[in-house]
């Protein structure tokens, strides 16, 4: 559910924004109202708010003070400031707080909707980033910082750029003008994992991203990450994650 908070000491403004959003929003949402900064702060501390629309000047706490107070929250709201004053200092401070927008009164319906739409898009991007970080292979992320060995770095980069193709240690060894056995041994020494394990884990990492961020079918994802059949892809995925790709997608989204 999308949670929005409108904080403004003017009842007409609060209710006007609420009516605009109720006529535009679809799906599951809830709109909270606060008539001063302290009431808004109390709500923000109790409830995970996705979008905060706040007047700059309010009794108790200003909109800027309010946002500063909640900046340490684990889940910070995306902020839209509104004001009857076009003072540069306010706008500048709003930018420092990474505000989505700074709207001047009298508010236009299309401006409110456009600002909230941007905030919801930013929210979706953040949620997606959080999901991807939660399922990230930490060891692979560390390896991508480079091993200190130029040839192994080249090999890892090649793998990341050609995951949809057939990849073998022999192929990479030839590309780097090495003996295949020596390449495999060197790769394990430099990274701590075997070359085949590295390829598999990179493929599964890409598969997870595609499962969480696209509507591609399991067969399409299998092809994109280098598996000739979806059946084999499912078997490999299940062996590593103890879930099928379809179950994983359902659980994580």
mmCIF file of C-alpha atoms in Angstrom:
data_model
loop_
_atom_site.group_PDB
_atom_site.id
_atom_site.type_symbol
_atom_site.label_atom_id
_atom_site.label_comp_id
_atom_site.label_asym_id
_atom_site.label_seq_id
_atom_site.Cartn_x
_atom_site.Cartn_y
_atom_site.Cartn_z
ATOM 1 C CA UNK A 1 0.000 0.000 0.000
ATOM 2 C CA UNK A 2 1.226 3.501 -0.863
ATOM 3 C CA UNK A 3 1.246 5.777 2.206
ATOM 4 C CA UNK A 4 1.096 9.557 1.719
ATOM 5 C CA UNK A 5 1.159 12.374 4.265
ATOM 6 C CA UNK A 6 -0.056 15.920 3.589
ATOM 7 C CA UNK A 7 1.204 18.381 6.205
ATOM 8 C CA UNK A 8 -0.148 21.935 6.023
ATOM 9 C CA UNK A 9 -1.730 24.240 8.573
ATOM 10 C CA UNK A 10 -4.269 25.509 6.022
ATOM 11 C CA UNK A 11 -7.331 23.184 5.954
ATOM 12 C CA UNK A 12 -8.270 24.299 2.457
ATOM 13 C CA UNK A 13 -4.842 23.371 1.082
ATOM 14 C CA UNK A 14 -4.751 19.997 2.886
ATOM 15 C CA UNK A 15 -8.176 18.965 1.700
ATOM 16 C CA UNK A 16 -7.602 20.322 -1.806
ATOM 17 C CA UNK A 17 -4.446 18.244 -2.302
ATOM 18 C CA UNK A 18 -6.203 15.222 -0.813
ATOM 19 C CA UNK A 19 -9.111 15.525 -3.279
ATOM 20 C CA UNK A 20 -6.730 15.892 -6.228
ATOM 21 C CA UNK A 21 -4.815 12.756 -5.231
ATOM 22 C CA UNK A 22 -7.961 10.735 -4.501
ATOM 23 C CA UNK A 23 -9.192 11.534 -8.014
ATOM 24 C CA UNK A 24 -5.868 10.469 -9.576
ATOM 25 C CA UNK A 25 -4.410 7.609 -7.513
ATOM 26 C CA UNK A 26 -5.343 4.027 -8.302
ATOM 27 C CA UNK A 27 -4.703 0.794 -6.442
ATOM 28 C CA UNK A 28 -4.144 0.541 -2.709
ATOM 29 C CA UNK A 29 -3.206 3.765 -0.899
ATOM 30 C CA UNK A 30 -3.841 5.754 2.268
ATOM 31 C CA UNK A 31 -3.590 9.522 2.711
ATOM 32 C CA UNK A 32 -2.790 10.903 6.170
ATOM 33 C CA UNK A 33 -3.289 14.559 7.135
ATOM 34 C CA UNK A 34 -1.419 16.732 9.655
ATOM 35 C CA UNK A 35 -2.177 20.353 10.506
ATOM 36 C CA UNK A 36 1.248 21.184 11.971
ATOM 37 C CA UNK A 37 4.868 20.036 11.932
ATOM 38 C CA UNK A 38 4.793 18.262 15.300
ATOM 39 C CA UNK A 39 1.725 16.207 14.365
ATOM 40 C CA UNK A 40 3.422 15.289 11.074
ATOM 41 C CA UNK A 41 6.597 14.254 12.931
ATOM 42 C CA UNK A 42 4.611 11.998 15.259
ATOM 43 C CA UNK A 43 2.971 10.319 12.275
ATOM 44 C CA UNK A 44 6.280 9.863 10.435
ATOM 45 C CA UNK A 45 7.846 8.237 13.498
ATOM 46 C CA UNK A 46 4.984 5.746 13.811
ATOM 47 C CA UNK A 47 4.111 5.094 10.183
ATOM 48 C CA UNK A 48 6.306 4.298 7.159
ATOM 49 C CA UNK A 49 5.326 7.151 4.821
ATOM 50 C CA UNK A 50 6.280 6.903 1.146
ATOM 51 C CA UNK A 51 5.527 10.469 0.052
ATOM 52 C CA UNK A 52 5.467 13.556 2.258
ATOM 53 C CA UNK A 53 3.850 16.734 0.898
ATOM 54 C CA UNK A 54 4.712 19.465 3.368
ATOM 55 C CA UNK A 55 4.263 23.201 3.640
ATOM 56 C CA UNK A 56 7.524 25.035 4.328
ATOM 57 C CA UNK A 57 6.051 27.283 7.047
ATOM 58 C CA UNK A 58 4.014 25.487 9.727
ATOM 59 C CA UNK A 59 3.448 25.856 13.484
ATOM 60 C CA UNK A 60 5.562 23.636 15.733
ATOM 61 C CA UNK A 61 8.092 22.610 13.107
ATOM 62 C CA UNK A 62 8.709 24.004 9.655
ATOM 63 C CA UNK A 63 8.650 21.621 6.726
ATOM 64 C CA UNK A 64 12.431 21.818 6.462
ATOM 65 C CA UNK A 65 12.885 21.114 10.196
ATOM 66 C CA UNK A 66 10.463 18.213 9.872
ATOM 67 C CA UNK A 67 12.439 16.600 7.063
ATOM 68 C CA UNK A 68 15.693 17.161 8.956
ATOM 69 C CA UNK A 69 14.237 15.358 12.000
ATOM 70 C CA UNK A 70 13.254 12.277 9.982
ATOM 71 C CA UNK A 71 16.438 12.118 7.896
ATOM 72 C CA UNK A 72 17.772 9.355 10.149
ATOM 73 C CA UNK A 73 14.730 7.103 9.659
ATOM 74 C CA UNK A 74 15.477 3.764 8.038
ATOM 75 C CA UNK A 75 12.743 4.413 5.483
ATOM 76 C CA UNK A 76 12.707 8.105 4.667
ATOM 77 C CA UNK A 77 9.779 9.595 2.739
ATOM 78 C CA UNK A 78 10.218 11.196 -0.667
ATOM 79 C CA UNK A 79 9.482 14.869 -0.048
ATOM 80 C CA UNK A 80 7.554 17.503 -1.949
ATOM 81 C CA UNK A 81 7.630 20.996 -0.444
ATOM 82 C CA UNK A 82 4.906 23.591 -0.970
ATOM 83 C CA UNK A 83 5.087 27.278 -0.084
ATOM 84 C CA UNK A 84 3.466 30.621 -0.626
ATOM 85 C CA UNK A 85 6.916 32.200 -0.786
ATOM 86 C CA UNK A 86 9.312 31.974 -3.725
ATOM 87 C CA UNK A 87 12.377 32.578 -1.548
ATOM 88 C CA UNK A 88 15.586 31.219 -3.024
ATOM 89 C CA UNK A 89 16.884 30.116 0.393
ATOM 90 C CA UNK A 90 13.903 27.789 0.824
ATOM 91 C CA UNK A 91 14.320 26.240 -2.603
ATOM 92 C CA UNK A 92 18.056 25.840 -2.037
ATOM 93 C CA UNK A 93 17.486 24.073 1.283
ATOM 94 C CA UNK A 94 14.843 21.849 -0.307
ATOM 95 C CA UNK A 95 17.409 20.753 -2.906
ATOM 96 C CA UNK A 96 19.843 19.871 -0.099
ATOM 97 C CA UNK A 97 17.190 17.557 1.328
ATOM 98 C CA UNK A 98 16.804 15.905 -2.110
ATOM 99 C CA UNK A 99 13.219 17.102 -2.447
ATOM 100 C CA UNK A 100 11.288 15.809 -5.433
ATOM 101 C CA UNK A 101 9.819 19.253 -6.073
ATOM 102 C CA UNK A 102 9.207 22.723 -4.638
ATOM 103 C CA UNK A 103 5.706 23.920 -5.542
ATOM 104 C CA UNK A 104 4.427 27.447 -5.109
ATOM 105 C CA UNK A 105 0.907 28.306 -3.988
ATOM 106 C CA UNK A 106 -1.671 28.619 -5.426
ATOM 107 C CA UNK A 107 -1.132 24.992 -6.395
ATOM 108 C CA UNK A 108 -2.111 23.676 -9.803
ATOM 109 C CA UNK A 109 -3.677 20.230 -10.067
ATOM 110 C CA UNK A 110 -1.288 19.107 -12.826
ATOM 111 C CA UNK A 111 1.751 20.239 -10.800
ATOM 112 C CA UNK A 112 0.654 18.246 -7.753
ATOM 113 C CA UNK A 113 0.030 15.118 -9.821
ATOM 114 C CA UNK A 114 3.328 15.451 -11.721
ATOM 115 C CA UNK A 115 5.306 15.857 -8.489
ATOM 116 C CA UNK A 116 3.626 12.894 -6.781
ATOM 117 C CA UNK A 117 4.113 10.764 -9.888
ATOM 118 C CA UNK A 118 7.845 11.526 -9.803
ATOM 119 C CA UNK A 119 7.945 10.678 -6.101
ATOM 120 C CA UNK A 120 6.212 7.333 -6.675
ATOM 121 C CA UNK A 121 8.590 6.522 -9.532
ATOM 122 C CA UNK A 122 11.530 7.296 -7.237
ATOM 123 C CA UNK A 123 9.924 5.085 -4.573
ATOM 124 C CA UNK A 124 9.645 2.181 -7.018
ATOM 125 C CA UNK A 125 13.269 2.595 -8.102
ATOM 126 C CA UNK A 126 14.380 2.558 -4.448
ATOM 127 C CA UNK A 127 12.304 -0.534 -3.645
ATOM 128 C CA UNK A 128 13.775 -2.307 -6.650
ATOM 129 C CA UNK A 129 17.312 -1.349 -5.636
ATOM 130 C CA UNK A 130 16.652 -2.607 -2.115
ATOM 131 C CA UNK A 131 15.335 -5.925 -3.448
ATOM 132 C CA UNK A 132 18.373 -6.366 -5.703
ATOM 133 C CA UNK A 133 20.814 -5.542 -2.899
ATOM 134 C CA UNK A 134 19.045 -8.001 -0.617
ATOM 135 C CA UNK A 135 19.605 -10.847 -3.069
ATOM 136 C CA UNK A 136 23.076 -9.766 -4.216
ATOM 137 C CA UNK A 137 25.950 -12.259 -4.109
ATOM 138 C CA UNK A 138 28.337 -10.377 -1.809
ATOM 139 C CA UNK A 139 31.399 -12.389 -2.837
ATOM 140 C CA UNK A 140 30.772 -11.604 -6.504
ATOM 141 C CA UNK A 141 30.404 -7.908 -5.694
ATOM 142 C CA UNK A 142 33.763 -8.000 -3.921
ATOM 143 C CA UNK A 143 35.394 -9.816 -6.836
ATOM 144 C CA UNK A 144 34.104 -7.182 -9.238
ATOM 145 C CA UNK A 145 36.338 -4.682 -7.428
ATOM 146 C CA UNK A 146 39.151 -6.523 -9.278
ATOM 147 C CA UNK A 147 41.634 -9.116 -8.039
ATOM 148 C CA UNK A 148 44.880 -7.355 -8.835
ATOM 149 C CA UNK A 149 45.700 -9.799 -11.643
ATOM 150 C CA UNK A 150 45.083 -8.247 -15.082
ATOM 151 C CA UNK A 151 44.364 -11.504 -16.952
ATOM 152 C CA UNK A 152 41.891 -12.726 -14.327
ATOM 153 C CA UNK A 153 40.177 -9.339 -14.367
ATOM 154 C CA UNK A 154 39.858 -9.621 -18.154
ATOM 155 C CA UNK A 155 38.417 -13.117 -17.801
ATOM 156 C CA UNK A 156 35.811 -11.961 -15.259
ATOM 157 C CA UNK A 157 34.843 -8.990 -17.405
ATOM 158 C CA UNK A 158 34.440 -11.266 -20.431
ATOM 159 C CA UNK A 159 32.167 -13.576 -18.452
ATOM 160 C CA UNK A 160 29.978 -10.674 -17.250
ATOM 161 C CA UNK A 161 29.612 -9.380 -20.802
ATOM 162 C CA UNK A 162 28.860 -12.764 -22.438
ATOM 163 C CA UNK A 163 26.595 -14.559 -19.956
ATOM 164 C CA UNK A 164 24.111 -15.459 -22.678
ATOM 165 C CA UNK A 165 26.767 -17.401 -24.615
ATOM 166 C CA UNK A 166 28.618 -20.665 -24.095
ATOM 167 C CA UNK A 167 31.649 -20.008 -21.858
ATOM 168 C CA UNK A 168 34.415 -22.437 -20.894
ATOM 169 C CA UNK A 169 37.746 -22.292 -19.090
ATOM 170 C CA UNK A 170 39.436 -23.619 -22.243
ATOM 171 C CA UNK A 171 37.936 -20.782 -24.298
ATOM 172 C CA UNK A 172 39.148 -18.108 -21.854
ATOM 173 C CA UNK A 173 42.566 -19.724 -21.522
ATOM 174 C CA UNK A 174 43.031 -19.612 -25.289
ATOM 175 C CA UNK A 175 41.915 -15.998 -25.380
ATOM 176 C CA UNK A 176 44.534 -15.150 -22.738
ATOM 177 C CA UNK A 177 47.199 -17.380 -24.335
ATOM 178 C CA UNK A 178 47.399 -19.699 -21.339
ATOM 179 C CA UNK A 179 47.301 -23.400 -20.701
ATOM 180 C CA UNK A 180 43.750 -24.364 -19.659
ATOM 181 C CA UNK A 181 44.854 -26.155 -16.477
ATOM 182 C CA UNK A 182 47.093 -23.244 -15.474
ATOM 183 C CA UNK A 183 44.260 -20.755 -16.114
ATOM 184 C CA UNK A 184 41.832 -22.737 -13.928
ATOM 185 C CA UNK A 185 44.404 -22.997 -11.133
ATOM 186 C CA UNK A 186 45.283 -19.295 -11.345
ATOM 187 C CA UNK A 187 41.610 -18.272 -11.341
ATOM 188 C CA UNK A 188 40.956 -20.297 -8.171
ATOM 189 C CA UNK A 189 44.043 -18.834 -6.465
ATOM 190 C CA UNK A 190 43.076 -15.256 -7.302
ATOM 191 C CA UNK A 191 39.337 -15.429 -6.572
ATOM 192 C CA UNK A 192 38.841 -18.259 -4.094
ATOM 193 C CA UNK A 193 36.283 -19.997 -6.318
ATOM 194 C CA UNK A 194 36.541 -22.149 -9.407
ATOM 195 C CA UNK A 195 35.978 -20.671 -12.859
ATOM 196 C CA UNK A 196 32.881 -22.814 -13.473
ATOM 197 C CA UNK A 197 31.445 -21.755 -10.107
ATOM 198 C CA UNK A 198 32.078 -18.101 -10.993
ATOM 199 C CA UNK A 199 30.256 -18.454 -14.308
ATOM 200 C CA UNK A 200 27.310 -20.225 -12.667
ATOM 201 C CA UNK A 201 26.987 -17.658 -9.902
ATOM 202 C CA UNK A 202 27.153 -14.758 -12.353
ATOM 203 C CA UNK A 203 24.433 -16.398 -14.438
ATOM 204 C CA UNK A 204 22.243 -16.933 -11.399
ATOM 205 C CA UNK A 205 22.810 -13.349 -10.240
ATOM 206 C CA UNK A 206 21.653 -12.045 -13.614
ATOM 207 C CA UNK A 207 18.728 -14.479 -13.547
ATOM 208 C CA UNK A 208 17.646 -13.109 -10.151
ATOM 209 C CA UNK A 209 17.755 -9.528 -11.459
ATOM 210 C CA UNK A 210 15.646 -10.493 -14.463
ATOM 211 C CA UNK A 211 13.179 -12.396 -12.282
ATOM 212 C CA UNK A 212 12.715 -9.372 -10.019
ATOM 213 C CA UNK A 213 12.768 -6.545 -12.557
ATOM 214 C CA UNK A 214 11.155 -7.944 -15.710
ATOM 215 C CA UNK A 215 8.137 -9.940 -16.791
ATOM 216 C CA UNK A 216 10.222 -12.303 -18.928
ATOM 217 C CA UNK A 217 9.209 -15.949 -18.864
ATOM 218 C CA UNK A 218 11.438 -18.555 -17.211
ATOM 219 C CA UNK A 219 12.359 -19.881 -20.662
ATOM 220 C CA UNK A 220 13.358 -16.404 -21.883
ATOM 221 C CA UNK A 221 15.461 -15.809 -18.777
ATOM 222 C CA UNK A 222 17.149 -19.193 -19.163
ATOM 223 C CA UNK A 223 18.176 -18.229 -22.708
ATOM 224 C CA UNK A 224 19.423 -14.800 -21.649
ATOM 225 C CA UNK A 225 21.679 -16.248 -18.954
ATOM 226 C CA UNK A 226 23.208 -18.926 -21.154
ATOM 227 C CA UNK A 227 21.201 -22.103 -20.545
ATOM 228 C CA UNK A 228 20.042 -24.055 -23.589
ATOM 229 C CA UNK A 229 16.944 -25.428 -21.858
ATOM 230 C CA UNK A 230 14.753 -23.993 -19.135
ATOM 231 C CA UNK A 231 14.654 -27.435 -17.510
ATOM 232 C CA UNK A 232 18.411 -27.400 -16.879
ATOM 233 C CA UNK A 233 18.270 -23.773 -15.754
ATOM 234 C CA UNK A 234 15.552 -24.627 -13.215
ATOM 235 C CA UNK A 235 17.604 -27.551 -11.910
ATOM 236 C CA UNK A 236 20.720 -25.394 -11.429
ATOM 237 C CA UNK A 237 18.702 -22.553 -9.880
ATOM 238 C CA UNK A 238 16.961 -24.887 -7.432
ATOM 239 C CA UNK A 239 20.270 -26.503 -6.424
ATOM 240 C CA UNK A 240 21.654 -23.097 -5.402
ATOM 241 C CA UNK A 241 18.542 -21.363 -4.039
ATOM 242 C CA UNK A 242 16.410 -24.308 -2.808
ATOM 243 C CA UNK A 243 13.564 -22.737 -4.794
ATOM 244 C CA UNK A 244 12.487 -22.857 -8.420
ATOM 245 C CA UNK A 245 12.829 -19.580 -10.372
ATOM 246 C CA UNK A 246 9.039 -19.131 -10.310
ATOM 247 C CA UNK A 247 8.905 -19.651 -6.534
ATOM 248 C CA UNK A 248 11.811 -17.256 -6.048
ATOM 249 C CA UNK A 249 10.094 -14.547 -8.114
ATOM 250 C CA UNK A 250 6.876 -14.932 -6.142
ATOM 251 C CA UNK A 251 8.647 -14.868 -2.773
ATOM 252 C CA UNK A 252 10.777 -11.790 -3.475
ATOM 253 C CA UNK A 253 8.171 -9.557 -5.167
#
